[in-house]
Short mmCIF file of C-alpha atoms (C1' of nucleotides) in Angstrom, two decimals:
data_model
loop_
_atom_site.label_atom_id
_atom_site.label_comp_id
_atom_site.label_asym_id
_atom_site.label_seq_id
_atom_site.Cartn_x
_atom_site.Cartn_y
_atom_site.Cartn_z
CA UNK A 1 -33.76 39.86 -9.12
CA UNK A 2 -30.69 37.49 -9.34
CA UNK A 3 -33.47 34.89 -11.01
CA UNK A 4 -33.79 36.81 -13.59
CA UNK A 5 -35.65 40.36 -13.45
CA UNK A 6 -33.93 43.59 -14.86
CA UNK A 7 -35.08 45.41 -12.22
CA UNK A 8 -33.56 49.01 -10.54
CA UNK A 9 -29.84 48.63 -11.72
CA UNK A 10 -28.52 49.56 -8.76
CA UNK A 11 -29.84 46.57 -6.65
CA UNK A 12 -29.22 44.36 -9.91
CA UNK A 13 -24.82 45.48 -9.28
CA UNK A 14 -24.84 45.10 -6.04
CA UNK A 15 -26.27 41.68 -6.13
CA UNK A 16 -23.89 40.73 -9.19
CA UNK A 17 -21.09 41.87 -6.94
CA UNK A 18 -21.84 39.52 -3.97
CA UNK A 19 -21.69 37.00 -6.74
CA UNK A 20 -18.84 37.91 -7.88
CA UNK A 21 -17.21 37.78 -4.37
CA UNK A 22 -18.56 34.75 -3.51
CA UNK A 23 -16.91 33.29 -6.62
CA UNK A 24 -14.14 34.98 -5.93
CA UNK A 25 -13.98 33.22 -2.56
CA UNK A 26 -14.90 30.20 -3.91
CA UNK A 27 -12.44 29.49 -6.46
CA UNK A 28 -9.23 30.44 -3.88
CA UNK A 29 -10.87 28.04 -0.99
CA UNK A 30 -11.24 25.54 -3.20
CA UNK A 31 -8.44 25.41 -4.80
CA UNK A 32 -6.50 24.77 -1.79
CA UNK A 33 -8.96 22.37 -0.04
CA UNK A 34 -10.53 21.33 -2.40
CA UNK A 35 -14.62 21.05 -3.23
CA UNK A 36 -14.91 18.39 0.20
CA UNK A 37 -12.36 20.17 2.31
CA UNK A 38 -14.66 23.63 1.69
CA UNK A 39 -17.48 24.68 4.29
CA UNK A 40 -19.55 26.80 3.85
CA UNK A 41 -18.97 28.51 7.30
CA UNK A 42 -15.52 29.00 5.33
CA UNK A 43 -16.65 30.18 2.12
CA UNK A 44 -19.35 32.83 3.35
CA UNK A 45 -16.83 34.02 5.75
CA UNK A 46 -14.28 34.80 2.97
CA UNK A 47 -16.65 36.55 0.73
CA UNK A 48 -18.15 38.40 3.58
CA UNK A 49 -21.96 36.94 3.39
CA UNK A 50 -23.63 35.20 6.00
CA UNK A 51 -24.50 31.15 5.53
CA UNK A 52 -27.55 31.67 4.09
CA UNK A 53 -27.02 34.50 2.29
CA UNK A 54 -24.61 32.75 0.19
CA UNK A 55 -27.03 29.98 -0.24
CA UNK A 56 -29.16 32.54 -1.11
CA UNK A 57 -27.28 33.54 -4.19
CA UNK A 58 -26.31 29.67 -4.72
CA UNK A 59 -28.41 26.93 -4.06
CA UNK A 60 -25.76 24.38 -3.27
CA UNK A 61 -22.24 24.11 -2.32
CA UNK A 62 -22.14 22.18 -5.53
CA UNK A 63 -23.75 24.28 -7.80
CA UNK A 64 -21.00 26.95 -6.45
CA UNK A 65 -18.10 24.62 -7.02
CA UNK A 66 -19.69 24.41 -10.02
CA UNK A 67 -20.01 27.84 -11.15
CA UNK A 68 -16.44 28.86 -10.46
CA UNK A 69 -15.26 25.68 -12.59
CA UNK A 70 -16.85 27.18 -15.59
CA UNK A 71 -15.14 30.62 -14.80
CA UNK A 72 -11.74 28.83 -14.53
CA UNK A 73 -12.06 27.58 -17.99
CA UNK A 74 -11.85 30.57 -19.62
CA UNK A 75 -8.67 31.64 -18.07
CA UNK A 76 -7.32 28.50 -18.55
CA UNK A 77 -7.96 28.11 -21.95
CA UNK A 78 -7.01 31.54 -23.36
CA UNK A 79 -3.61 31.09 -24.23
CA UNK A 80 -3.61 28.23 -26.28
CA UNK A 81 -6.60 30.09 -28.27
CA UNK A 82 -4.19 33.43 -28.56
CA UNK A 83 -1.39 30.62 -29.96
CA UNK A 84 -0.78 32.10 -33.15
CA UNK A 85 0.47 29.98 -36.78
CA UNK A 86 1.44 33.02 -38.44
CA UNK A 87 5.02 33.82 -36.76
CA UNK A 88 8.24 32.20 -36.56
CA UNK A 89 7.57 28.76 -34.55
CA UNK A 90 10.25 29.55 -31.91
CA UNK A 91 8.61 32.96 -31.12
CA UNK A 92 5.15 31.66 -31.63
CA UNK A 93 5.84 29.12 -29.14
CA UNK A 94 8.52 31.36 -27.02
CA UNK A 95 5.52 33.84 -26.53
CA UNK A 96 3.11 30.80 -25.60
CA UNK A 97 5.72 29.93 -22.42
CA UNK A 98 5.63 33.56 -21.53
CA UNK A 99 1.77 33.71 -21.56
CA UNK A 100 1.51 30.72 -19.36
CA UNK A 101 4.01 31.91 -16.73
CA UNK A 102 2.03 35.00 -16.62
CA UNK A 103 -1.57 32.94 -16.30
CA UNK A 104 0.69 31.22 -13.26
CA UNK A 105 1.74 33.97 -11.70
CA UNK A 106 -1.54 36.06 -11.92
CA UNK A 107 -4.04 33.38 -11.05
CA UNK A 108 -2.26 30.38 -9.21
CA UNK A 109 -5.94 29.69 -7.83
CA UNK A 110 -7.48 28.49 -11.31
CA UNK A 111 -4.19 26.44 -12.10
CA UNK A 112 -4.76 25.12 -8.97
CA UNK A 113 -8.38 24.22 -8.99
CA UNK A 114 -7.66 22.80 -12.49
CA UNK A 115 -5.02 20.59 -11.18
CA UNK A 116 -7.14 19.45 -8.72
CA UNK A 117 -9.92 18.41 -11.07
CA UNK A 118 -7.40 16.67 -12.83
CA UNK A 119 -5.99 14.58 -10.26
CA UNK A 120 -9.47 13.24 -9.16
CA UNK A 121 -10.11 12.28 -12.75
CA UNK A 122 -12.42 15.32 -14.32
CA UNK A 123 -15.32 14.26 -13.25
CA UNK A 124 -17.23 17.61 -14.16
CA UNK A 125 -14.58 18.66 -16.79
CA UNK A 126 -14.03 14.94 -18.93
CA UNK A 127 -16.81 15.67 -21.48
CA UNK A 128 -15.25 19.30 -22.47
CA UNK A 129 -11.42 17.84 -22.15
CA UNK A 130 -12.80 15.21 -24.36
CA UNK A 131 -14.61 17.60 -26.80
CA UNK A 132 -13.70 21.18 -26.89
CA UNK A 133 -9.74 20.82 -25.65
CA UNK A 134 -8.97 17.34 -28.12
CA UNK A 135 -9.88 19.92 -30.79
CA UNK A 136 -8.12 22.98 -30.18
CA UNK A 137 -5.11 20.81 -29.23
CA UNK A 138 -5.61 18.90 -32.44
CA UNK A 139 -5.88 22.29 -34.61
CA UNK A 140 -2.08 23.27 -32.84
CA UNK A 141 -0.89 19.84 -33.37
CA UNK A 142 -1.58 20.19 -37.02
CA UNK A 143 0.25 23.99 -36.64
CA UNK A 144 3.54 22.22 -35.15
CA UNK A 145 3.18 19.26 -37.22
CA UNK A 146 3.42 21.93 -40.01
CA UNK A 147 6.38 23.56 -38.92
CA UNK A 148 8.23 20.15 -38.11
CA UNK A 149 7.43 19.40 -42.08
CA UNK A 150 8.97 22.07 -43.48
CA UNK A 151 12.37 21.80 -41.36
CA UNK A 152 11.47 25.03 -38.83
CA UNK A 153 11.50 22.41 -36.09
CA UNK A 154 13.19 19.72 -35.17
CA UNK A 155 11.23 16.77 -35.21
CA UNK A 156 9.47 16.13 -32.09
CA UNK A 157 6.16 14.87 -31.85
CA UNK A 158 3.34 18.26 -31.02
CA UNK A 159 1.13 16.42 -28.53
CA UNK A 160 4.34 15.43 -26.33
CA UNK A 161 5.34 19.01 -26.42
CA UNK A 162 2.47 20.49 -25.61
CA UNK A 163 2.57 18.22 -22.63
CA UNK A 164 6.03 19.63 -22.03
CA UNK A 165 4.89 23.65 -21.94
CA UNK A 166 1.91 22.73 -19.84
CA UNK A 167 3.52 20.88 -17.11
CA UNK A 168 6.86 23.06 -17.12
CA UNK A 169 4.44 26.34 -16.38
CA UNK A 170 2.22 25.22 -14.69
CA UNK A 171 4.51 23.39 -11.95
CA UNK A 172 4.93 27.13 -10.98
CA UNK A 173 1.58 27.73 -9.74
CA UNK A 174 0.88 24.57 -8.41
CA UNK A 175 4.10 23.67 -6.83
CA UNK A 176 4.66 26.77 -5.51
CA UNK A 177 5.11 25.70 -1.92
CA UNK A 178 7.60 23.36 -3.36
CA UNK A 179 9.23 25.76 -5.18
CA UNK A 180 9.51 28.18 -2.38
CA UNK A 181 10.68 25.88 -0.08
CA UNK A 182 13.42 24.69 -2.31
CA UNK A 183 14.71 28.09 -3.53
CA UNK A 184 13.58 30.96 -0.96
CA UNK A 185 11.29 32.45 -3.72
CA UNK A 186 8.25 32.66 -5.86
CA UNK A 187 6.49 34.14 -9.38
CA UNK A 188 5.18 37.22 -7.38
CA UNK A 189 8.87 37.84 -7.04
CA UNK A 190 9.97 39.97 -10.43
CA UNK A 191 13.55 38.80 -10.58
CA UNK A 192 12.91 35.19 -10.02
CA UNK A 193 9.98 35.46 -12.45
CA UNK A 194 12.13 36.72 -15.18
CA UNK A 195 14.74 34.19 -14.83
CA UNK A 196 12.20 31.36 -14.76
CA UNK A 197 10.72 32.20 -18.03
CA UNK A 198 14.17 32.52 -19.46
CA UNK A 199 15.05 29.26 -18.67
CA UNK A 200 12.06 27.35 -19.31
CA UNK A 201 12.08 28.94 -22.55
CA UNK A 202 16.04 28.70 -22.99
CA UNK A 203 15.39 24.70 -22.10
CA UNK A 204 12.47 24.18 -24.08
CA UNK A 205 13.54 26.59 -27.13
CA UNK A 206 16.92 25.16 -27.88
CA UNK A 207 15.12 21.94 -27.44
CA UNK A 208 12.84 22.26 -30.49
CA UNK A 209 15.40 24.19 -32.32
CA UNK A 210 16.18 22.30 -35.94
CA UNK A 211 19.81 21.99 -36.86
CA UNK B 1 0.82 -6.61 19.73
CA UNK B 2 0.47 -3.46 16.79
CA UNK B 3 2.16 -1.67 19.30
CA UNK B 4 4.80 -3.25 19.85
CA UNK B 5 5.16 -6.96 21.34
CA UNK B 6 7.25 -9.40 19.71
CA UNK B 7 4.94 -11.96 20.29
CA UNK B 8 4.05 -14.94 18.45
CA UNK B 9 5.24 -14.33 14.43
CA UNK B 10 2.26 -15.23 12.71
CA UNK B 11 -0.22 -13.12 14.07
CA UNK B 12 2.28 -10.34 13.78
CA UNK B 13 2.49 -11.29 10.38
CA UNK B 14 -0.72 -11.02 9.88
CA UNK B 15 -1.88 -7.33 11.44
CA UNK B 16 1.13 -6.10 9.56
CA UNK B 17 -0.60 -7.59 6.27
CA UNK B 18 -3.78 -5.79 7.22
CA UNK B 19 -1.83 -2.98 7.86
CA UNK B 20 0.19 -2.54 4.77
CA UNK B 21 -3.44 -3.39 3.00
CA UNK B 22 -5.09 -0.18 4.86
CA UNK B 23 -1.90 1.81 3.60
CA UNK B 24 -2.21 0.68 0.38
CA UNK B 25 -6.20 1.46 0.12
CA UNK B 26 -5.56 4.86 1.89
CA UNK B 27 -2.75 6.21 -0.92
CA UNK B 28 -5.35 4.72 -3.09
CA UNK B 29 -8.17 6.98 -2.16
CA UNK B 30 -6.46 9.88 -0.48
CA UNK B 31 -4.84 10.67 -3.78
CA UNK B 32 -8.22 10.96 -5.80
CA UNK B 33 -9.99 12.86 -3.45
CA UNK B 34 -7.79 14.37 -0.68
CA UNK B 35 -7.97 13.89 3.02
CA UNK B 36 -11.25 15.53 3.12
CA UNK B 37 -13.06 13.58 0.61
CA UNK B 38 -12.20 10.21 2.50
CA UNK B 39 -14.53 8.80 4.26
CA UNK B 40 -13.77 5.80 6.79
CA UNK B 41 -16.35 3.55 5.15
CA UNK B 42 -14.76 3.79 1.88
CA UNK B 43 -11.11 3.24 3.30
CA UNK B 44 -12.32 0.52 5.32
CA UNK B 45 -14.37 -1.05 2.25
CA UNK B 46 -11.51 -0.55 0.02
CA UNK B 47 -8.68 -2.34 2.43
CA UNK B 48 -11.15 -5.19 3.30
CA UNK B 49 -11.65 -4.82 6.40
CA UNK B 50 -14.45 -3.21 8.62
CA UNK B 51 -14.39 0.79 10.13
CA UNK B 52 -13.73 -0.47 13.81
CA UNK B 53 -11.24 -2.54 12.51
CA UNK B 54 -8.93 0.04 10.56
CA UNK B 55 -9.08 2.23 13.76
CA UNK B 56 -7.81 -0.47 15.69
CA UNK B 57 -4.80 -0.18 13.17
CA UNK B 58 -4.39 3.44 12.93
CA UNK B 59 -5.74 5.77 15.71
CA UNK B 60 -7.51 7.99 13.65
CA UNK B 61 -8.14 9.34 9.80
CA UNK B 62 -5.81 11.67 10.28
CA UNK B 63 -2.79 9.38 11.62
CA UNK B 64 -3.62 6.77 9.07
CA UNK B 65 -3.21 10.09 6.34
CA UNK B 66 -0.12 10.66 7.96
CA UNK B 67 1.61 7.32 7.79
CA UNK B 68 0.80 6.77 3.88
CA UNK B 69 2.19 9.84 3.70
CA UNK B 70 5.57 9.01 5.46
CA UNK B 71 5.90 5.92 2.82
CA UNK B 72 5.43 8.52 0.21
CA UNK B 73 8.60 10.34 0.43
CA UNK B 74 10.68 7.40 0.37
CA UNK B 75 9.19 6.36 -3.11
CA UNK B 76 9.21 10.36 -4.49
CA UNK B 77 12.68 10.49 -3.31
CA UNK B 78 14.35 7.84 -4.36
CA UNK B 79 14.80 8.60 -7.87
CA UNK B 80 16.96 11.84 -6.79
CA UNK B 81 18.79 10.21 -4.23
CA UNK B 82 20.08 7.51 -7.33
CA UNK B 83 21.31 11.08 -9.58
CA UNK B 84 24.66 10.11 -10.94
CA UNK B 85 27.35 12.53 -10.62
CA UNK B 86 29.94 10.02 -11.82
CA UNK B 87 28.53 9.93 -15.66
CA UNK B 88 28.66 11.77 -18.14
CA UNK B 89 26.06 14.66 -17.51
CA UNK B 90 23.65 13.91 -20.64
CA UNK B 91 23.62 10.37 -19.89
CA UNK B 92 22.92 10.88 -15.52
CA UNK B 93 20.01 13.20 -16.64
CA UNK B 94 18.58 11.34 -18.92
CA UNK B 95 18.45 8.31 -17.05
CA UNK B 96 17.17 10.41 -14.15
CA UNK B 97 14.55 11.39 -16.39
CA UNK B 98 13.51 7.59 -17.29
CA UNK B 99 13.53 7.25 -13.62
CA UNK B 100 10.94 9.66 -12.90
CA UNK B 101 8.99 8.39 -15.73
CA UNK B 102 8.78 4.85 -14.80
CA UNK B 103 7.67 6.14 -11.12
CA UNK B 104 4.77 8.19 -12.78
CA UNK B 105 4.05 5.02 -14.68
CA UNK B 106 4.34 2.40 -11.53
CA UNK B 107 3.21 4.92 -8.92
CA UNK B 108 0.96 7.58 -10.12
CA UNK B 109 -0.73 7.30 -6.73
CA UNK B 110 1.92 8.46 -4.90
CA UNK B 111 2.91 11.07 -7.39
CA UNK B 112 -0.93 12.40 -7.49
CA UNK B 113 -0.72 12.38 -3.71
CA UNK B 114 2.40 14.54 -3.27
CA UNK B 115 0.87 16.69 -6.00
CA UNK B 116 -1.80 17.21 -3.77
CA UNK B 117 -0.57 18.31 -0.36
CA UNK B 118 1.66 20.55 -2.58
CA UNK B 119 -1.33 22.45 -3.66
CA UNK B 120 -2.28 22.73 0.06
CA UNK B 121 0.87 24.49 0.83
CA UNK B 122 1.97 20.86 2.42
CA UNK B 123 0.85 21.23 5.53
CA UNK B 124 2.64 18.09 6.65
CA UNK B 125 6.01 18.04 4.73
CA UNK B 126 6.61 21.50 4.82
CA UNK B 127 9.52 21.98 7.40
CA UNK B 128 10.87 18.26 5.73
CA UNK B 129 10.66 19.68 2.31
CA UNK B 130 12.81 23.11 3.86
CA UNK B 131 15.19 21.06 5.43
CA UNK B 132 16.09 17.80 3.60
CA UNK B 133 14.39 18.02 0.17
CA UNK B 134 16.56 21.71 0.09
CA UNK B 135 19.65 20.18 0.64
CA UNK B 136 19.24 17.18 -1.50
CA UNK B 137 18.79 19.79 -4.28
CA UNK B 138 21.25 21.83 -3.69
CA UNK B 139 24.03 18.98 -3.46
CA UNK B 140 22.55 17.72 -7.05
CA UNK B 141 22.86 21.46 -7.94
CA UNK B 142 26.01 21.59 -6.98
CA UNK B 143 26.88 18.72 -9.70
CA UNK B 144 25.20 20.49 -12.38
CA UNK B 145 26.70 23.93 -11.90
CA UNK B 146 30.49 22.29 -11.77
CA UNK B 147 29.02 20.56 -15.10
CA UNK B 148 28.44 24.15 -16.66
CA UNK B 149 31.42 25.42 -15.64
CA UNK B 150 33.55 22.45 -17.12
CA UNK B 151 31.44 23.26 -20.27
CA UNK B 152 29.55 20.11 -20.22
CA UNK B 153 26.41 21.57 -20.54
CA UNK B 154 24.60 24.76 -21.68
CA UNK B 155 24.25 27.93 -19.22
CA UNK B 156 21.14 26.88 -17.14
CA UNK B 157 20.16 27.40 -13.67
CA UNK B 158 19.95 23.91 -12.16
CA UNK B 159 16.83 24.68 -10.03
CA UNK B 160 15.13 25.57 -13.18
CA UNK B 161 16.30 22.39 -14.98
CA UNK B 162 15.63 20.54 -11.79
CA UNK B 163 11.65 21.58 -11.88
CA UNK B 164 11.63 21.25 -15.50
CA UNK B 165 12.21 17.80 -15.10
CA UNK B 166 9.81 17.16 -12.54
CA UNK B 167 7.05 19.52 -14.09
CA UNK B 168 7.24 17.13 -16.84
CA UNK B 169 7.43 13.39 -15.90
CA UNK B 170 4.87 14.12 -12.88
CA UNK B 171 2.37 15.66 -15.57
CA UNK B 172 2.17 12.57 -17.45
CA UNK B 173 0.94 10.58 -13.36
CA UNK B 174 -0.89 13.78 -12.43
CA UNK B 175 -2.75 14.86 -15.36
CA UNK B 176 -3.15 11.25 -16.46
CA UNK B 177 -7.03 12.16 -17.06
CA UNK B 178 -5.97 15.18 -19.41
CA UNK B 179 -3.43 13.39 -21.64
CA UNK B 180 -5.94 10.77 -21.75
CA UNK B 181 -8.87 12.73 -23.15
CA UNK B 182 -6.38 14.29 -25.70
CA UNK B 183 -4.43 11.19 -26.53
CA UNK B 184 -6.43 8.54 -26.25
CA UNK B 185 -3.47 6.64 -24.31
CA UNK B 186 -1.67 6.49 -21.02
CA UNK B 187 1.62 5.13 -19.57
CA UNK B 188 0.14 2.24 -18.78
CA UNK B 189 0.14 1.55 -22.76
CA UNK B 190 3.95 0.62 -23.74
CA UNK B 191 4.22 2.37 -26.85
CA UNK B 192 2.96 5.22 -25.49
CA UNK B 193 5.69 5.20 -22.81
CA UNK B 194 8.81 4.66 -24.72
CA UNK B 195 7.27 7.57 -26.94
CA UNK B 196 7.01 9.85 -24.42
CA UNK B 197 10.76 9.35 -22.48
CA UNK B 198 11.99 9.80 -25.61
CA UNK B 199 10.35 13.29 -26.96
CA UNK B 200 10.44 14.35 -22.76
CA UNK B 201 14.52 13.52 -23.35
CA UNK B 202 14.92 15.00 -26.68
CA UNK B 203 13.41 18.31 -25.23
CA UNK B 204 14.86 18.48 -22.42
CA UNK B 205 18.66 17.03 -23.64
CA UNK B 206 19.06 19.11 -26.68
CA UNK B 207 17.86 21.80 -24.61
CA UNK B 208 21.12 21.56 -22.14
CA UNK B 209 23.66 20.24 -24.70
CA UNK B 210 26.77 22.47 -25.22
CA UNK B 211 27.49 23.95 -28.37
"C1'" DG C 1 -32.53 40.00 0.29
"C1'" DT C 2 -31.11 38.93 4.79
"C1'" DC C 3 -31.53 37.02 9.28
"C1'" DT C 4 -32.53 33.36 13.33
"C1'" DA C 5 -33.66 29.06 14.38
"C1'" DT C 6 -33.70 24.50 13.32
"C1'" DA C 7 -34.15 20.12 10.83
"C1'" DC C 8 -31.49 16.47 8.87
"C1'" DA C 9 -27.69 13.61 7.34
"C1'" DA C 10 -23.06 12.08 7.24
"C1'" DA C 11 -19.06 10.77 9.22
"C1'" DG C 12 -15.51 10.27 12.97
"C1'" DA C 13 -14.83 8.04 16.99
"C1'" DT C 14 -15.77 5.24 21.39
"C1'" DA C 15 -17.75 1.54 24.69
"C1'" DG C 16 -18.09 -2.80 25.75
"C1'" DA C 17 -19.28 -7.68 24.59
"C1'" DC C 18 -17.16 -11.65 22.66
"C1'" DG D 1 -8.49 -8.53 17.35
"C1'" DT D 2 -13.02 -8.02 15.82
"C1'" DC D 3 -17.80 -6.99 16.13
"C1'" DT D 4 -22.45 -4.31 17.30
"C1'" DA D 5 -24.37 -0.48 19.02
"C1'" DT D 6 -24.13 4.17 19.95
"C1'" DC D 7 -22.54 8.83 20.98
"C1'" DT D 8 -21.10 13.28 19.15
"C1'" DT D 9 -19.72 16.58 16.07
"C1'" DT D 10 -19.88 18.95 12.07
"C1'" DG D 11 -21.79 20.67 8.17
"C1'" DT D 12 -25.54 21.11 4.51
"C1'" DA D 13 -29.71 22.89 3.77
"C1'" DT D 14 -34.55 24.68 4.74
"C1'" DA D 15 -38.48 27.36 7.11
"C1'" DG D 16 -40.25 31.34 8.11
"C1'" DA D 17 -39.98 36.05 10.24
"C1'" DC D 18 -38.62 40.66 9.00
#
DNA sequence: GTCTATACAAAGATAGAC
DNA sequence: GTCTATCTTTGTATAGAC
């Protein structure tokens, strides 16, 4: 059934679900611990399947880690594909900020897990970064690039900004604990989200402003 | 003699080479792969010496992970301790930001390992980071608020500026992999350092100047 | 599809000789 | 201080009954 099969219907959901969960559980586990710092004593437990079970639907811890990487992606990637070249730069690109805060606020996990993947070098992600992401970030480059030619922007190279809006929202996901620690609060909070997108975008905005 | 006894001078010399070599292999590893995805082989094989051996040094994997990550904070905070106040404010942040960058550049172990146990929720330097990393930041708050007032700068919350400054020059240490798969280049490249201080700055400057 | 029992491997840590 | 040998634990994964 989970092979392949289009059996029943019913059985076919409720199997899809327990995948779902177990991805689900997956991708918060490991992006705290980490794909070595996950058992799978852990992960079964936090999906609600037994050991086996889980194996069942998964033949590997691995193929798991896997599986929720390729998930991830999609969130990850969304915003920069919704970037859009045909409004004013400085609302295009306020609007990007805003989206990202939001991506860090509703799922910290992927940024996490991303992060992660990132710090050990990509290993299962350098290929795609390499293919798919150098492309899209090249197609935006050329947007900015644009804008910087025809005086809209104040002349600042695209790839180094890009850099900039990444690391600025994401910091709020990932540093979270940080973050908390130093101020008392975090993204879930409404107020203190609000005021960090205004001033990442105040910061960031006035810094890209042309005069 | 590790534990103490001031005996001889040479041979205290020497176990306190082998021990700053085991630190210096376990920052190493630890911040590509986490505590977890250490093993004592590859530590050991990695300091040059053999596994018996490094836990005659340190105790255990977990009090060797421990101690590299006491050296850590004294490298992460250094940069903020050296924050001018006695400057003028564009010139003490931009020089704070160079800072940061050329400890991505020289260090981007220790800023990939802080990076991690952040996305842990920092286990280990939690109740250090609520204590003195809070007050640290709120005395070089303090600066930057009497700035705004004096009309120095632009209306910005300092904690906000604060993490946008981080977010940014630890990106180019932790996502090292990313920038590299986009850019072709990393820190370690000169050009490609000067470029980047300079469009972080330009962001992040024009983006707090007065007007 | 799900469970119990179990095989198998990896890795952390210790004992004791030298 | 350093080595060899070994114990022990933990965790991944499979076999086979139901």
């Amino acid at each position: 059934m989970v092979a392949g099969a289009m059996t029943s219907g019913r059985r076919a959901k409720a199997g899809a679900a327990k995948k779902a969960a177990i991805l689900r559980a997956g991708l918060d586990i490991f992006s705290r611990v980490g794909l070595h710092g996950a058992t799978l004593d852990r992960l079964a437990e936090k999906a609600g399947v037994s050991k086996t079970n889980l194996l069942y639907y998964f033949p590997s811890k691995e193929a798991l880690y896997i599986a929720v990487l390729q998930d991830l992606l999609d969130i990850w990637l969304a915003p920069l594909r919704a970037f859009r070249h045909d409004v004013e730069p400085l609302a295009a690109i306020g609007d990007y900020i805003s989206l990202k805060m939001a991506v860090s606020r509703d799922h910290p996990q992927a940024s996490r897990l991303f992060c992660l993947e990132m710090l050990q070098g990509a290993p299962l992600l350098k290929t795609l970064l390499e293919r798919d992401l150098r492309q899209l970030v090249e197609e935006k480059s050329a947007i900015i690039r644009g804008w910087v030619a025809e005086g809209k922007l104040a002349p600042r190279d695209p790839h180094h900004l890009i850099f900039t809006i990444w690391a600025t929202t994401q910091h709020y996901a990932d540093f979270s604990t940080q973050i908390e620690a130093v101020c008392g609060q975090t993204l879930q909070d409404d107020t203190f989200f609000h005021q960090a997108v205004e001033n990442v975008q105040r910061i960031i905005l006035e810094g890209i402003r042309p005069r």
